[in-house]
Amino acid sequence: MMFWTFLRKTLPKNQNLNLLILVFSLLFARTVLAQSTEEQELFRYINTERQRESLNPLEWNQTLWKVAVAHSEDMAQMGHISHESSDGRKTPERIKASGVYASQSAENVARDINLIAIHTSLMESLYHRLNILNPVYTSAAVGVVAKGKYLYVTEIFVRTVNEYALEEARKTLLHQMNEFRARKGLNPLTSNAAWNDMAQSHVKFQENVSALGPPLIMGLMARQAKGALRTSIYTTISILDLPEEVQKVLALNVQSVGIGFKRIKGDLCSTGCFLITLIFGPETG
């Protein structure tokens, strides 16, 4: 409160608003990009290395930053570096607990007296260098904690599993399947609303039981349709990729499809993937 009173008294009125905007812009930028000067600097080093190799820059992930800082603080308390936290959790477990959906992940940890020494040692280590320059990863975060004469550093890299609204996912999947059929000279599939609902119910069932496979209700549906229905059930990290089993069905004389879709993590995929159920049949609707 005293700070703002001082500003009002010492700055001309026409400068107050501009200064306020500047202060909040700087605070916001720091929140989005990183939480400390050291973390910003080290994150910049990482993306500079990737730029030299013509790789896409990594996006800063604020949730992962909290995971990275917590682990650096834990290492500082233990007095040594480790990929396992003091409570026994390893990197994938800590990422999973944070709520981040990541199909792949890696972690670099280090301790030294300054950032240059830390980054140099990581780049000189084959394993750590590969993590920094892995084209698969899309997001990252850096946690830096100082204790005594040392800086404790955690770098977390992930390939995130994107979020899709259900209808958006259905449209994307239908488009991919119809592009495949067009290349085969086949007519496009139409979406069947009733089968969409049935496929979505099946997705929820599979997630609850943590298993892939057609339950009884799918068999009943097939018998009711005199065996005309076909189902494909799979997990994937990209809805743009159609598995071979789906491609085989798409090459048949099917006319319509129901699509069930959900982003999940757990027993079916440890830290994140898409669970998809497709119901194919000759009927249109």
PDB file of C-alpha atoms in Angstrom, residues 90-256:
ATOM      1  CA  LYS A  90      10.093 -41.624  -9.566  1.00  0.00           C
ATOM      2  CA  THR A  91       9.625 -39.108 -12.364  1.00  0.00           C
ATOM      3  CA  PRO A  92       6.545 -40.630 -14.107  1.00  0.00           C
ATOM      4  CA  GLU A  93       4.751 -40.968 -10.772  1.00  0.00           C
ATOM      5  CA  ARG A  94       5.369 -37.321  -9.885  1.00  0.00           C
ATOM      6  CA  ILE A  95       4.211 -36.172 -13.329  1.00  0.00           C
ATOM      7  CA  LYS A  96       1.097 -38.349 -13.145  1.00  0.00           C
ATOM      8  CA  ALA A  97       0.215 -37.015  -9.699  1.00  0.00           C
ATOM      9  CA  SER A  98       0.434 -33.428 -11.015  1.00  0.00           C
ATOM     10  CA  GLY A  99      -2.436 -33.996 -13.454  1.00  0.00           C
ATOM     11  CA  VAL A 100      -0.328 -33.484 -16.594  1.00  0.00           C
ATOM     12  CA  TYR A 101      -1.198 -35.853 -19.456  1.00  0.00           C
ATOM     13  CA  ALA A 102       2.101 -36.936 -20.998  1.00  0.00           C
ATOM     14  CA  SER A 103       2.669 -39.868 -23.316  1.00  0.00           C
ATOM     15  CA  GLN A 104       6.460 -39.665 -22.865  1.00  0.00           C
ATOM     16  CA  SER A 105       8.665 -38.015 -20.263  1.00  0.00           C
ATOM     17  CA  ALA A 106      12.252 -37.600 -19.123  1.00  0.00           C
ATOM     18  CA  GLU A 107      14.107 -35.814 -16.359  1.00  0.00           C
ATOM     19  CA  ASN A 108      17.550 -34.273 -15.943  1.00  0.00           C
ATOM     20  CA  VAL A 109      18.879 -33.550 -12.454  1.00  0.00           C
ATOM     21  CA  ALA A 110      22.091 -31.769 -11.560  1.00  0.00           C
ATOM     22  CA  ARG A 111      23.980 -29.942  -8.802  1.00  0.00           C
ATOM     23  CA  ASP A 112      26.784 -27.414  -9.220  1.00  0.00           C
ATOM     24  CA  ILE A 113      27.887 -23.928  -8.200  1.00  0.00           C
ATOM     25  CA  ASN A 114      26.389 -22.051 -11.184  1.00  0.00           C
ATOM     26  CA  LEU A 115      24.078 -22.466 -14.176  1.00  0.00           C
ATOM     27  CA  ILE A 116      26.822 -22.464 -16.805  1.00  0.00           C
ATOM     28  CA  ALA A 117      28.564 -25.380 -15.111  1.00  0.00           C
ATOM     29  CA  ILE A 118      25.245 -27.245 -14.770  1.00  0.00           C
ATOM     30  CA  HIS A 119      24.157 -26.757 -18.368  1.00  0.00           C
ATOM     31  CA  THR A 120      27.628 -27.600 -19.710  1.00  0.00           C
ATOM     32  CA  SER A 121      27.785 -30.848 -17.743  1.00  0.00           C
ATOM     33  CA  LEU A 122      24.306 -31.855 -18.914  1.00  0.00           C
ATOM     34  CA  MET A 123      25.147 -31.191 -22.564  1.00  0.00           C
ATOM     35  CA  GLU A 124      28.383 -33.178 -22.220  1.00  0.00           C
ATOM     36  CA  SER A 125      26.466 -36.187 -20.904  1.00  0.00           C
ATOM     37  CA  LEU A 126      24.997 -38.291 -23.742  1.00  0.00           C
ATOM     38  CA  TYR A 127      21.839 -39.293 -21.826  1.00  0.00           C
ATOM     39  CA  HIS A 128      21.051 -35.767 -20.621  1.00  0.00           C
ATOM     40  CA  ARG A 129      21.893 -34.218 -23.994  1.00  0.00           C
ATOM     41  CA  LEU A 130      19.466 -36.602 -25.700  1.00  0.00           C
ATOM     42  CA  ASN A 131      16.706 -35.474 -23.349  1.00  0.00           C
ATOM     43  CA  ILE A 132      17.348 -31.811 -24.148  1.00  0.00           C
ATOM     44  CA  LEU A 133      17.488 -32.447 -27.908  1.00  0.00           C
ATOM     45  CA  ASN A 134      14.755 -35.082 -28.201  1.00  0.00           C
ATOM     46  CA  PRO A 135      12.364 -33.889 -30.952  1.00  0.00           C
ATOM     47  CA  VAL A 136       9.512 -35.894 -29.411  1.00  0.00           C
ATOM     48  CA  TYR A 137       9.122 -33.594 -26.411  1.00  0.00           C
ATOM     49  CA  THR A 138       6.779 -30.621 -26.654  1.00  0.00           C
ATOM     50  CA  SER A 139       6.808 -29.055 -23.166  1.00  0.00           C
ATOM     51  CA  ALA A 140       9.223 -28.660 -20.285  1.00  0.00           C
ATOM     52  CA  ALA A 141       9.931 -26.873 -17.026  1.00  0.00           C
ATOM     53  CA  VAL A 142      12.972 -26.125 -14.888  1.00  0.00           C
ATOM     54  CA  GLY A 143      13.187 -25.949 -11.107  1.00  0.00           C
ATOM     55  CA  VAL A 144      16.235 -24.302  -9.499  1.00  0.00           C
ATOM     56  CA  VAL A 145      16.798 -24.271  -5.735  1.00  0.00           C
ATOM     57  CA  ALA A 146      19.846 -22.812  -3.983  1.00  0.00           C
ATOM     58  CA  LYS A 147      21.215 -24.326  -0.790  1.00  0.00           C
ATOM     59  CA  GLY A 148      24.630 -23.532   0.580  1.00  0.00           C
ATOM     60  CA  LYS A 149      27.094 -23.126  -2.265  1.00  0.00           C
ATOM     61  CA  TYR A 150      25.106 -25.324  -4.656  1.00  0.00           C
ATOM     62  CA  LEU A 151      22.226 -24.935  -7.094  1.00  0.00           C
ATOM     63  CA  TYR A 152      19.998 -27.998  -7.312  1.00  0.00           C
ATOM     64  CA  VAL A 153      18.326 -28.333 -10.726  1.00  0.00           C
ATOM     65  CA  THR A 154      15.491 -30.451 -12.094  1.00  0.00           C
ATOM     66  CA  GLU A 155      14.574 -30.331 -15.786  1.00  0.00           C
ATOM     67  CA  ILE A 156      11.394 -32.166 -16.819  1.00  0.00           C
ATOM     68  CA  PHE A 157      10.552 -32.894 -20.465  1.00  0.00           C
ATOM     69  CA  VAL A 158       7.235 -34.277 -21.720  1.00  0.00           C
ATOM     70  CA  ARG A 159       5.274 -34.993 -24.857  1.00  0.00           C
ATOM     71  CA  THR A 160       1.856 -33.719 -23.888  1.00  0.00           C
ATOM     72  CA  VAL A 161      -1.395 -35.420 -24.860  1.00  0.00           C
ATOM     73  CA  ASN A 162      -3.629 -32.653 -26.158  1.00  0.00           C
ATOM     74  CA  GLU A 163      -7.145 -31.982 -24.945  1.00  0.00           C
ATOM     75  CA  TYR A 164     -10.039 -32.345 -27.394  1.00  0.00           C
ATOM     76  CA  ALA A 165     -13.717 -31.654 -26.919  1.00  0.00           C
ATOM     77  CA  LEU A 166     -15.718 -34.794 -27.734  1.00  0.00           C
ATOM     78  CA  GLU A 167     -17.365 -33.417 -30.879  1.00  0.00           C
ATOM     79  CA  GLU A 168     -14.055 -31.990 -32.097  1.00  0.00           C
ATOM     80  CA  ALA A 169     -12.426 -35.400 -31.658  1.00  0.00           C
ATOM     81  CA  ARG A 170     -15.281 -37.134 -33.492  1.00  0.00           C
ATOM     82  CA  LYS A 171     -15.023 -34.736 -36.438  1.00  0.00           C
ATOM     83  CA  THR A 172     -11.246 -35.184 -36.590  1.00  0.00           C
ATOM     84  CA  LEU A 173     -11.463 -38.973 -36.485  1.00  0.00           C
ATOM     85  CA  LEU A 174     -14.249 -39.082 -39.078  1.00  0.00           C
ATOM     86  CA  HIS A 175     -12.208 -36.824 -41.352  1.00  0.00           C
ATOM     87  CA  GLN A 176      -9.131 -39.073 -41.022  1.00  0.00           C
ATOM     88  CA  MET A 177     -11.159 -42.200 -41.776  1.00  0.00           C
ATOM     89  CA  ASN A 178     -12.848 -40.633 -44.809  1.00  0.00           C
ATOM     90  CA  GLU A 179      -9.527 -39.411 -46.169  1.00  0.00           C
ATOM     91  CA  PHE A 180      -8.284 -43.002 -45.950  1.00  0.00           C
ATOM     92  CA  ARG A 181     -11.393 -44.292 -47.748  1.00  0.00           C
ATOM     93  CA  ALA A 182     -11.077 -41.608 -50.447  1.00  0.00           C
ATOM     94  CA  ARG A 183      -7.565 -42.875 -51.218  1.00  0.00           C
ATOM     95  CA  LYS A 184      -9.102 -46.341 -51.654  1.00  0.00           C
ATOM     96  CA  GLY A 185     -11.836 -45.018 -53.961  1.00  0.00           C
ATOM     97  CA  LEU A 186     -14.552 -45.734 -51.357  1.00  0.00           C
ATOM     98  CA  ASN A 187     -17.536 -43.626 -50.355  1.00  0.00           C
ATOM     99  CA  PRO A 188     -17.275 -41.579 -47.139  1.00  0.00           C
ATOM    100  CA  LEU A 189     -18.673 -42.861 -43.861  1.00  0.00           C
ATOM    101  CA  THR A 190     -21.572 -41.108 -42.176  1.00  0.00           C
ATOM    102  CA  SER A 191     -21.854 -40.565 -38.435  1.00  0.00           C
ATOM    103  CA  ASN A 192     -24.497 -42.612 -36.600  1.00  0.00           C
ATOM    104  CA  ALA A 193     -25.796 -40.746 -33.534  1.00  0.00           C
ATOM    105  CA  ALA A 194     -27.105 -43.853 -31.738  1.00  0.00           C
ATOM    106  CA  TRP A 195     -23.814 -45.667 -32.222  1.00  0.00           C
ATOM    107  CA  ASN A 196     -21.921 -42.581 -31.037  1.00  0.00           C
ATOM    108  CA  ASP A 197     -23.777 -42.837 -27.731  1.00  0.00           C
ATOM    109  CA  MET A 198     -23.160 -46.573 -27.505  1.00  0.00           C
ATOM    110  CA  ALA A 199     -19.444 -46.183 -28.303  1.00  0.00           C
ATOM    111  CA  GLN A 200     -19.089 -43.425 -25.708  1.00  0.00           C
ATOM    112  CA  SER A 201     -20.720 -45.607 -23.059  1.00  0.00           C
ATOM    113  CA  HIS A 202     -18.280 -48.346 -23.922  1.00  0.00           C
ATOM    114  CA  VAL A 203     -15.314 -45.972 -23.546  1.00  0.00           C
ATOM    115  CA  LYS A 204     -16.462 -45.086 -20.037  1.00  0.00           C
ATOM    116  CA  PHE A 205     -16.881 -48.788 -19.235  1.00  0.00           C
ATOM    117  CA  GLN A 206     -13.360 -49.597 -20.458  1.00  0.00           C
ATOM    118  CA  GLU A 207     -11.860 -46.787 -18.406  1.00  0.00           C
ATOM    119  CA  ASN A 208     -13.658 -47.979 -15.274  1.00  0.00           C
ATOM    120  CA  VAL A 209     -12.510 -51.588 -15.636  1.00  0.00           C
ATOM    121  CA  SER A 210      -9.050 -50.588 -16.941  1.00  0.00           C
ATOM    122  CA  ALA A 211      -9.206 -53.103 -19.779  1.00  0.00           C
ATOM    123  CA  LEU A 212      -9.592 -53.148 -23.542  1.00  0.00           C
ATOM    124  CA  GLY A 213     -12.124 -55.492 -25.078  1.00  0.00           C
ATOM    125  CA  PRO A 214     -15.781 -55.697 -26.100  1.00  0.00           C
ATOM    126  CA  PRO A 215     -18.093 -56.275 -23.131  1.00  0.00           C
ATOM    127  CA  LEU A 216     -21.350 -58.205 -23.352  1.00  0.00           C
ATOM    128  CA  ILE A 217     -23.324 -55.237 -24.660  1.00  0.00           C
ATOM    129  CA  MET A 218     -21.202 -55.053 -27.814  1.00  0.00           C
ATOM    130  CA  GLY A 219     -21.878 -58.716 -28.530  1.00  0.00           C
ATOM    131  CA  LEU A 220     -25.605 -58.140 -28.082  1.00  0.00           C
ATOM    132  CA  MET A 221     -25.479 -55.249 -30.527  1.00  0.00           C
ATOM    133  CA  ALA A 222     -23.730 -57.389 -33.127  1.00  0.00           C
ATOM    134  CA  ARG A 223     -26.337 -60.165 -32.769  1.00  0.00           C
ATOM    135  CA  GLN A 224     -29.186 -57.673 -33.042  1.00  0.00           C
ATOM    136  CA  ALA A 225     -27.667 -56.396 -36.267  1.00  0.00           C
ATOM    137  CA  LYS A 226     -27.206 -60.003 -37.469  1.00  0.00           C
ATOM    138  CA  GLY A 227     -23.472 -59.747 -37.217  1.00  0.00           C
ATOM    139  CA  ALA A 228     -23.297 -56.637 -39.351  1.00  0.00           C
ATOM    140  CA  LEU A 229     -21.490 -54.512 -36.771  1.00  0.00           C
ATOM    141  CA  ARG A 230     -17.731 -54.393 -36.367  1.00  0.00           C
ATOM    142  CA  THR A 231     -15.877 -52.769 -33.478  1.00  0.00           C
ATOM    143  CA  SER A 232     -12.355 -51.451 -33.092  1.00  0.00           C
ATOM    144  CA  ILE A 233     -11.043 -50.549 -29.642  1.00  0.00           C
ATOM    145  CA  TYR A 234      -7.617 -49.023 -29.111  1.00  0.00           C
ATOM    146  CA  THR A 235      -5.463 -46.469 -27.327  1.00  0.00           C
ATOM    147  CA  THR A 236      -3.248 -43.940 -29.074  1.00  0.00           C
ATOM    148  CA  ILE A 237      -1.266 -40.764 -28.384  1.00  0.00           C
ATOM    149  CA  SER A 238      -2.416 -39.174 -31.658  1.00  0.00           C
ATOM    150  CA  ILE A 239      -5.948 -39.306 -33.016  1.00  0.00           C
ATOM    151  CA  LEU A 240      -4.492 -38.627 -36.468  1.00  0.00           C
ATOM    152  CA  ASP A 241      -2.986 -42.126 -36.534  1.00  0.00           C
ATOM    153  CA  LEU A 242      -5.290 -44.950 -37.607  1.00  0.00           C
ATOM    154  CA  PRO A 243      -4.138 -48.419 -36.451  1.00  0.00           C
ATOM    155  CA  GLU A 244      -3.816 -51.210 -38.989  1.00  0.00           C
ATOM    156  CA  GLU A 245      -6.863 -52.974 -37.546  1.00  0.00           C
ATOM    157  CA  VAL A 246      -8.973 -49.869 -38.199  1.00  0.00           C
ATOM    158  CA  GLN A 247      -7.599 -49.500 -41.718  1.00  0.00           C
ATOM    159  CA  LYS A 248      -8.625 -53.097 -42.494  1.00  0.00           C
ATOM    160  CA  VAL A 249     -12.228 -52.384 -41.467  1.00  0.00           C
ATOM    161  CA  LEU A 250     -12.264 -49.100 -43.383  1.00  0.00           C
ATOM    162  CA  ALA A 251     -11.397 -50.981 -46.553  1.00  0.00           C
ATOM    163  CA  LEU A 252     -14.584 -53.080 -46.203  1.00  0.00           C
ATOM    164  CA  ASN A 253     -18.115 -52.279 -47.316  1.00  0.00           C
ATOM    165  CA  VAL A 254     -19.049 -50.267 -44.212  1.00  0.00           C
ATOM    166  CA  GLN A 255     -21.193 -47.164 -44.490  1.00  0.00           C
ATOM    167  CA  SER A 256     -21.519 -45.553 -41.079  1.00  0.00           C
TER     168      SER A 256
END
